[in-house]
Structures are given as C-alpha cells and as structure tokens.
Amino acid sequence: MSGMWLVRHGCLPPNPERRMVGARDIPLSDAGRAQIRAMARQFVPELGQGVGAVICSDLDRCRETATLLLESLPATSKQGRPTLHVEPGLREICLGRWQGMTKAEIESAWPGAYAARGQDMAHYCPPEGESFMQAQRRALAALARWRRAYPCATLLVVSHAGIIGTLLAHYLALPLRHVLQIPQYYGCRAFVPEW
C-alpha cells in the first residue's frame, strides 16, 4: 500500500524562556536522539520493508532524526536501505524577525501582533516570515514532487510540528486556522494512505 508516514523530529534542548523556534537550525538534544532510537525500535517493525524513500527537512534536527530512523530500517538484499532525500520545502515555518524572541519581546516590538496572529493563524505573516498558508503550499508542492518521483511507494517524511500540522489539516480537511490545535509530540508519527 502506498502512502506517507509523517514523523516529527525528536525533542530539542530545553527552552525555558520559550523562545520562538521556527526555522532556526537547532539540533536534537541527547534526549531527542534517545527518543528517536526508542521510537524506531517500535516503529521500524511496523514499517517493514515498504519504505521507498525517506524525505526530510533540511534543518539538522530533521536530518538527524531521518538518519537515525534510516539506520534502523532493514536493508533489502537487492536495494539496500531506502534513499534519504533532503527537502528544503519541508523546513519549518519561517517566523522571520520573531524567531528567537519570546512572546513578551514580540509584544514589545510589535504591540498587538502576536494576538493578531492568533486571530488569523492561517494567513498572518510575521515580519519577514511566512503564514501557515504559505508554508502549507510550499510543503504540499514539495510532497507532490516526491510523489511523482516515487509514484507507488510509501514515503517516510520527517519534518516539524508546524509543517506536519499544515499537512494533516490539508489531508483531513480541517480548517488551517486550527493548525496549532492538532496535537503533535516530539517523535510522533501519522500515516496518510493513498495521498
């Protein structure tokens, strides 16, 4: 059966100030690596040998998550392990000038902007950033390219909460304004059949 597994990367180092992450290139923490290895022990037998390719965001946390998962996949006698492809179109939503800032810092620099984003989550674009709608279009275009390259294969896609949320909203026909209400934990996975 063809389809697509969506996997969120493992956990990041602690962020006690709750700074906006977005597309900043933050690596996995040691706990994140252990989390993905543990997930792989359970998940890989479920995958079997049906993965045609592994596609991941170009940010280090996804590349490392994908590599750890790929190392756990069994090699078939003829083809070896699936190929890992790095896809910038699956990079986390760009929060522009908000990246690395706290909610209080954003509110100080752009009064009312954080609340305005909450009122129009699908279309609001932070300064020099992108909206969830823009990020969704980018991710869907990237996946369409990979589906053409692997028309009958099951793909293992490793990305971020924002991007996976936009994809799940699309495939489940949910309003994009609720994107942040779709629960996603570090190292979670979801299967989208016949996309």
mmCIF file of C-alpha atoms in Angstrom:
data_model
loop_
_atom_site.group_PDB
_atom_site.id
_atom_site.type_symbol
_atom_site.label_atom_id
_atom_site.label_comp_id
_atom_site.label_asym_id
_atom_site.label_seq_id
_atom_site.Cartn_x
_atom_site.Cartn_y
_atom_site.Cartn_z
ATOM 1 C CA MET A 1 0.000 0.000 0.000
ATOM 2 C CA SER A 2 1.381 3.391 -0.909
ATOM 3 C CA GLY A 3 1.021 6.318 1.392
ATOM 4 C CA MET A 4 3.112 8.556 3.564
ATOM 5 C CA TRP A 5 4.343 8.389 7.133
ATOM 6 C CA LEU A 6 4.716 11.836 8.702
ATOM 7 C CA VAL A 7 7.239 11.863 11.552
ATOM 8 C CA ARG A 8 8.072 14.816 13.787
ATOM 9 C CA HIS A 9 11.707 15.137 14.796
ATOM 10 C CA GLY A 10 12.900 14.296 18.315
ATOM 11 C CA CYS A 11 12.989 16.756 21.196
ATOM 12 C CA LEU A 12 15.242 19.796 21.291
ATOM 13 C CA PRO A 13 17.386 21.196 24.107
ATOM 14 C CA PRO A 14 15.364 22.867 26.900
ATOM 15 C CA ASN A 15 13.878 26.263 26.040
ATOM 16 C CA PRO A 16 12.936 27.681 29.466
ATOM 17 C CA GLU A 17 12.335 31.192 28.115
ATOM 18 C CA ARG A 18 10.005 29.728 25.449
ATOM 19 C CA ARG A 19 11.735 31.495 22.584
ATOM 20 C CA MET A 20 10.101 31.064 19.179
ATOM 21 C CA VAL A 21 11.941 28.329 17.284
ATOM 22 C CA GLY A 22 10.561 28.455 13.743
ATOM 23 C CA ALA A 23 13.175 27.743 11.104
ATOM 24 C CA ARG A 24 16.175 28.279 13.384
ATOM 25 C CA ASP A 25 18.604 25.387 12.958
ATOM 26 C CA ILE A 26 18.562 23.884 16.448
ATOM 27 C CA PRO A 27 19.966 20.348 16.813
ATOM 28 C CA LEU A 28 18.349 17.433 18.595
ATOM 29 C CA SER A 29 19.135 17.064 22.266
ATOM 30 C CA ASP A 30 20.647 13.861 23.647
ATOM 31 C CA ALA A 31 17.157 13.065 24.956
ATOM 32 C CA GLY A 32 15.817 13.607 21.433
ATOM 33 C CA ARG A 33 18.294 11.138 19.987
ATOM 34 C CA ALA A 34 17.359 8.550 22.620
ATOM 35 C CA GLN A 35 13.685 9.257 21.956
ATOM 36 C CA ILE A 36 14.035 8.595 18.214
ATOM 37 C CA ARG A 37 16.066 5.417 18.780
ATOM 38 C CA ALA A 38 13.373 4.140 21.161
ATOM 39 C CA MET A 39 10.633 5.095 18.711
ATOM 40 C CA ALA A 40 12.491 3.332 15.898
ATOM 41 C CA ARG A 41 12.559 0.043 17.842
ATOM 42 C CA GLN A 42 8.763 0.059 17.889
ATOM 43 C CA PHE A 43 8.098 1.827 14.594
ATOM 44 C CA VAL A 44 10.502 0.077 12.205
ATOM 45 C CA PRO A 45 8.868 -3.376 12.518
ATOM 46 C CA GLU A 46 5.564 -1.665 11.703
ATOM 47 C CA LEU A 47 7.122 -0.179 8.561
ATOM 48 C CA GLY A 48 8.544 -3.472 7.379
ATOM 49 C CA GLN A 49 10.372 -3.139 4.091
ATOM 50 C CA GLY A 50 7.769 -0.983 2.436
ATOM 51 C CA VAL A 51 9.502 2.389 2.517
ATOM 52 C CA GLY A 52 10.509 3.645 -0.913
ATOM 53 C CA ALA A 53 12.346 6.772 0.240
ATOM 54 C CA VAL A 54 13.000 8.907 3.295
ATOM 55 C CA ILE A 55 12.449 12.631 2.781
ATOM 56 C CA CYS A 56 13.306 15.208 5.420
ATOM 57 C CA SER A 57 13.538 18.903 6.097
ATOM 58 C CA ASP A 58 16.965 20.422 5.545
ATOM 59 C CA LEU A 59 17.260 21.517 9.192
ATOM 60 C CA ASP A 60 19.686 19.474 11.294
ATOM 61 C CA ARG A 61 17.084 18.176 13.771
ATOM 62 C CA CYS A 62 15.145 16.503 10.955
ATOM 63 C CA ARG A 63 18.210 15.298 9.098
ATOM 64 C CA GLU A 64 19.462 13.605 12.248
ATOM 65 C CA THR A 65 16.039 12.136 13.048
ATOM 66 C CA ALA A 66 15.778 10.773 9.499
ATOM 67 C CA THR A 67 19.294 9.342 9.659
ATOM 68 C CA LEU A 68 18.563 7.573 12.959
ATOM 69 C CA LEU A 69 15.366 6.104 11.521
ATOM 70 C CA LEU A 70 17.083 5.108 8.290
ATOM 71 C CA GLU A 71 19.845 3.319 10.206
ATOM 72 C CA SER A 72 17.140 1.257 11.918
ATOM 73 C CA LEU A 73 15.443 0.195 8.688
ATOM 74 C CA PRO A 74 16.344 -3.254 7.386
ATOM 75 C CA ALA A 75 18.352 -3.381 4.183
ATOM 76 C CA THR A 76 16.783 -5.478 1.479
ATOM 77 C CA SER A 77 19.157 -7.818 -0.322
ATOM 78 C CA LYS A 78 18.851 -6.122 -3.715
ATOM 79 C CA GLN A 79 18.280 -2.444 -2.963
ATOM 80 C CA GLY A 80 19.790 -1.804 0.447
ATOM 81 C CA ARG A 81 18.140 0.828 2.613
ATOM 82 C CA PRO A 82 15.865 3.483 1.122
ATOM 83 C CA THR A 83 17.493 6.668 -0.097
ATOM 84 C CA LEU A 84 17.491 9.759 2.137
ATOM 85 C CA HIS A 85 16.492 12.959 0.359
ATOM 86 C CA VAL A 86 16.833 16.392 1.950
ATOM 87 C CA GLU A 87 13.935 18.685 1.008
ATOM 88 C CA PRO A 88 14.024 22.431 1.854
ATOM 89 C CA GLY A 89 10.295 22.600 1.108
ATOM 90 C CA LEU A 90 9.685 20.692 4.358
ATOM 91 C CA ARG A 91 11.568 23.233 6.506
ATOM 92 C CA GLU A 92 9.620 24.563 9.498
ATOM 93 C CA ILE A 93 7.535 27.711 9.056
ATOM 94 C CA CYS A 94 9.683 30.832 8.925
ATOM 95 C CA LEU A 95 8.758 33.220 11.719
ATOM 96 C CA GLY A 96 11.000 35.924 10.275
ATOM 97 C CA ARG A 97 12.060 38.512 12.810
ATOM 98 C CA TRP A 98 10.113 36.725 15.548
ATOM 99 C CA GLN A 99 12.441 33.711 15.532
ATOM 100 C CA GLY A 100 14.407 33.504 18.753
ATOM 101 C CA MET A 101 12.148 36.008 20.517
ATOM 102 C CA THR A 102 9.832 35.487 23.483
ATOM 103 C CA LYS A 103 6.149 36.382 23.358
ATOM 104 C CA ALA A 104 6.887 39.408 25.588
ATOM 105 C CA GLU A 105 9.656 40.606 23.254
ATOM 106 C CA ILE A 106 7.347 40.266 20.249
ATOM 107 C CA GLU A 107 4.595 42.162 22.030
ATOM 108 C CA SER A 108 7.051 44.918 22.982
ATOM 109 C CA ALA A 109 8.393 45.332 19.440
ATOM 110 C CA TRP A 110 5.061 44.847 17.607
ATOM 111 C CA PRO A 111 2.190 45.655 20.002
ATOM 112 C CA GLY A 112 -0.877 43.565 19.208
ATOM 113 C CA ALA A 113 0.841 41.494 16.514
ATOM 114 C CA TYR A 114 1.025 38.246 18.488
ATOM 115 C CA ALA A 115 -2.701 38.440 19.245
ATOM 116 C CA ALA A 116 -3.429 39.327 15.614
ATOM 117 C CA ARG A 117 -1.638 36.160 14.513
ATOM 118 C CA GLY A 118 -3.775 34.145 16.925
ATOM 119 C CA GLN A 119 -6.892 35.635 15.327
ATOM 120 C CA ASP A 120 -5.795 34.709 11.783
ATOM 121 C CA MET A 121 -3.459 31.759 12.198
ATOM 122 C CA ALA A 122 -3.795 30.666 8.561
ATOM 123 C CA HIS A 123 -2.921 33.975 6.908
ATOM 124 C CA TYR A 124 -0.976 36.127 9.397
ATOM 125 C CA CYS A 125 2.625 36.653 8.328
ATOM 126 C CA PRO A 126 5.208 37.806 10.924
ATOM 127 C CA PRO A 127 7.650 40.482 9.703
ATOM 128 C CA GLU A 128 9.936 38.868 7.094
ATOM 129 C CA GLY A 129 8.299 35.492 7.795
ATOM 130 C CA GLU A 130 5.550 33.407 6.246
ATOM 131 C CA SER A 131 1.988 32.437 7.077
ATOM 132 C CA PHE A 132 0.837 28.889 7.719
ATOM 133 C CA MET A 133 -0.985 29.034 4.378
ATOM 134 C CA GLN A 134 2.279 29.868 2.594
ATOM 135 C CA ALA A 135 4.114 27.124 4.495
ATOM 136 C CA GLN A 136 1.373 24.622 3.629
ATOM 137 C CA ARG A 137 1.565 25.446 -0.088
ATOM 138 C CA ARG A 138 5.347 25.058 -0.015
ATOM 139 C CA ALA A 139 5.175 21.680 1.755
ATOM 140 C CA LEU A 140 2.405 20.333 -0.482
ATOM 141 C CA ALA A 141 4.366 21.315 -3.598
ATOM 142 C CA ALA A 142 7.443 19.539 -2.236
ATOM 143 C CA LEU A 143 5.492 16.361 -1.494
ATOM 144 C CA ALA A 144 3.885 16.427 -4.934
ATOM 145 C CA ARG A 145 7.378 16.426 -6.485
ATOM 146 C CA TRP A 146 8.379 13.403 -4.380
ATOM 147 C CA ARG A 147 5.164 11.558 -5.179
ATOM 148 C CA ARG A 148 5.962 11.964 -8.896
ATOM 149 C CA ALA A 149 9.454 10.589 -8.249
ATOM 150 C CA TYR A 150 8.073 7.628 -6.221
ATOM 151 C CA PRO A 151 4.549 7.119 -7.606
ATOM 152 C CA CYS A 152 3.746 3.807 -5.903
ATOM 153 C CA ALA A 153 5.986 3.855 -2.839
ATOM 154 C CA THR A 154 5.335 4.545 0.798
ATOM 155 C CA LEU A 155 7.365 7.592 1.820
ATOM 156 C CA LEU A 156 8.769 8.337 5.256
ATOM 157 C CA VAL A 157 8.627 12.124 5.688
ATOM 158 C CA VAL A 158 10.447 13.762 8.618
ATOM 159 C CA SER A 159 9.528 17.337 9.363
ATOM 160 C CA HIS A 160 8.379 19.794 12.033
ATOM 161 C CA ALA A 161 5.207 20.387 14.056
ATOM 162 C CA GLY A 162 4.153 23.426 12.010
ATOM 163 C CA ILE A 163 4.626 21.736 8.655
ATOM 164 C CA ILE A 164 3.127 18.412 9.712
ATOM 165 C CA GLY A 165 0.191 20.313 11.203
ATOM 166 C CA THR A 166 -0.463 22.055 7.894
ATOM 167 C CA LEU A 167 -0.240 18.748 6.032
ATOM 168 C CA LEU A 168 -2.601 16.977 8.427
ATOM 169 C CA ALA A 169 -5.029 19.898 8.188
ATOM 170 C CA HIS A 170 -4.970 19.533 4.409
ATOM 171 C CA TYR A 171 -5.342 15.747 4.271
ATOM 172 C CA LEU A 172 -8.012 15.690 6.996
ATOM 173 C CA ALA A 173 -9.865 18.694 5.513
ATOM 174 C CA LEU A 174 -9.511 20.686 8.743
ATOM 175 C CA PRO A 175 -9.537 24.483 8.788
ATOM 176 C CA LEU A 176 -5.958 25.747 8.783
ATOM 177 C CA ARG A 177 -6.862 28.305 11.445
ATOM 178 C CA HIS A 178 -6.779 25.380 13.921
ATOM 179 C CA VAL A 179 -3.288 24.208 12.897
ATOM 180 C CA LEU A 180 -1.771 24.631 16.364
ATOM 181 C CA GLN A 181 -4.587 22.604 17.936
ATOM 182 C CA ILE A 182 -3.527 19.425 16.125
ATOM 183 C CA PRO A 183 -1.592 17.570 18.844
ATOM 184 C CA GLN A 184 1.960 16.687 17.924
ATOM 185 C CA TYR A 185 4.571 15.496 20.317
ATOM 186 C CA TYR A 186 8.255 15.141 19.600
ATOM 187 C CA GLY A 187 8.802 11.864 17.788
ATOM 188 C CA CYS A 188 5.122 11.356 16.914
ATOM 189 C CA ARG A 189 4.018 9.767 13.653
ATOM 190 C CA ALA A 190 0.919 9.630 11.499
ATOM 191 C CA PHE A 191 0.092 7.651 8.368
ATOM 192 C CA VAL A 192 -1.666 9.219 5.382
ATOM 193 C CA PRO A 193 -2.821 6.459 2.979
ATOM 194 C CA GLU A 194 -3.048 6.840 -0.776
ATOM 195 C CA TRP A 195 -2.306 10.537 -0.889
#
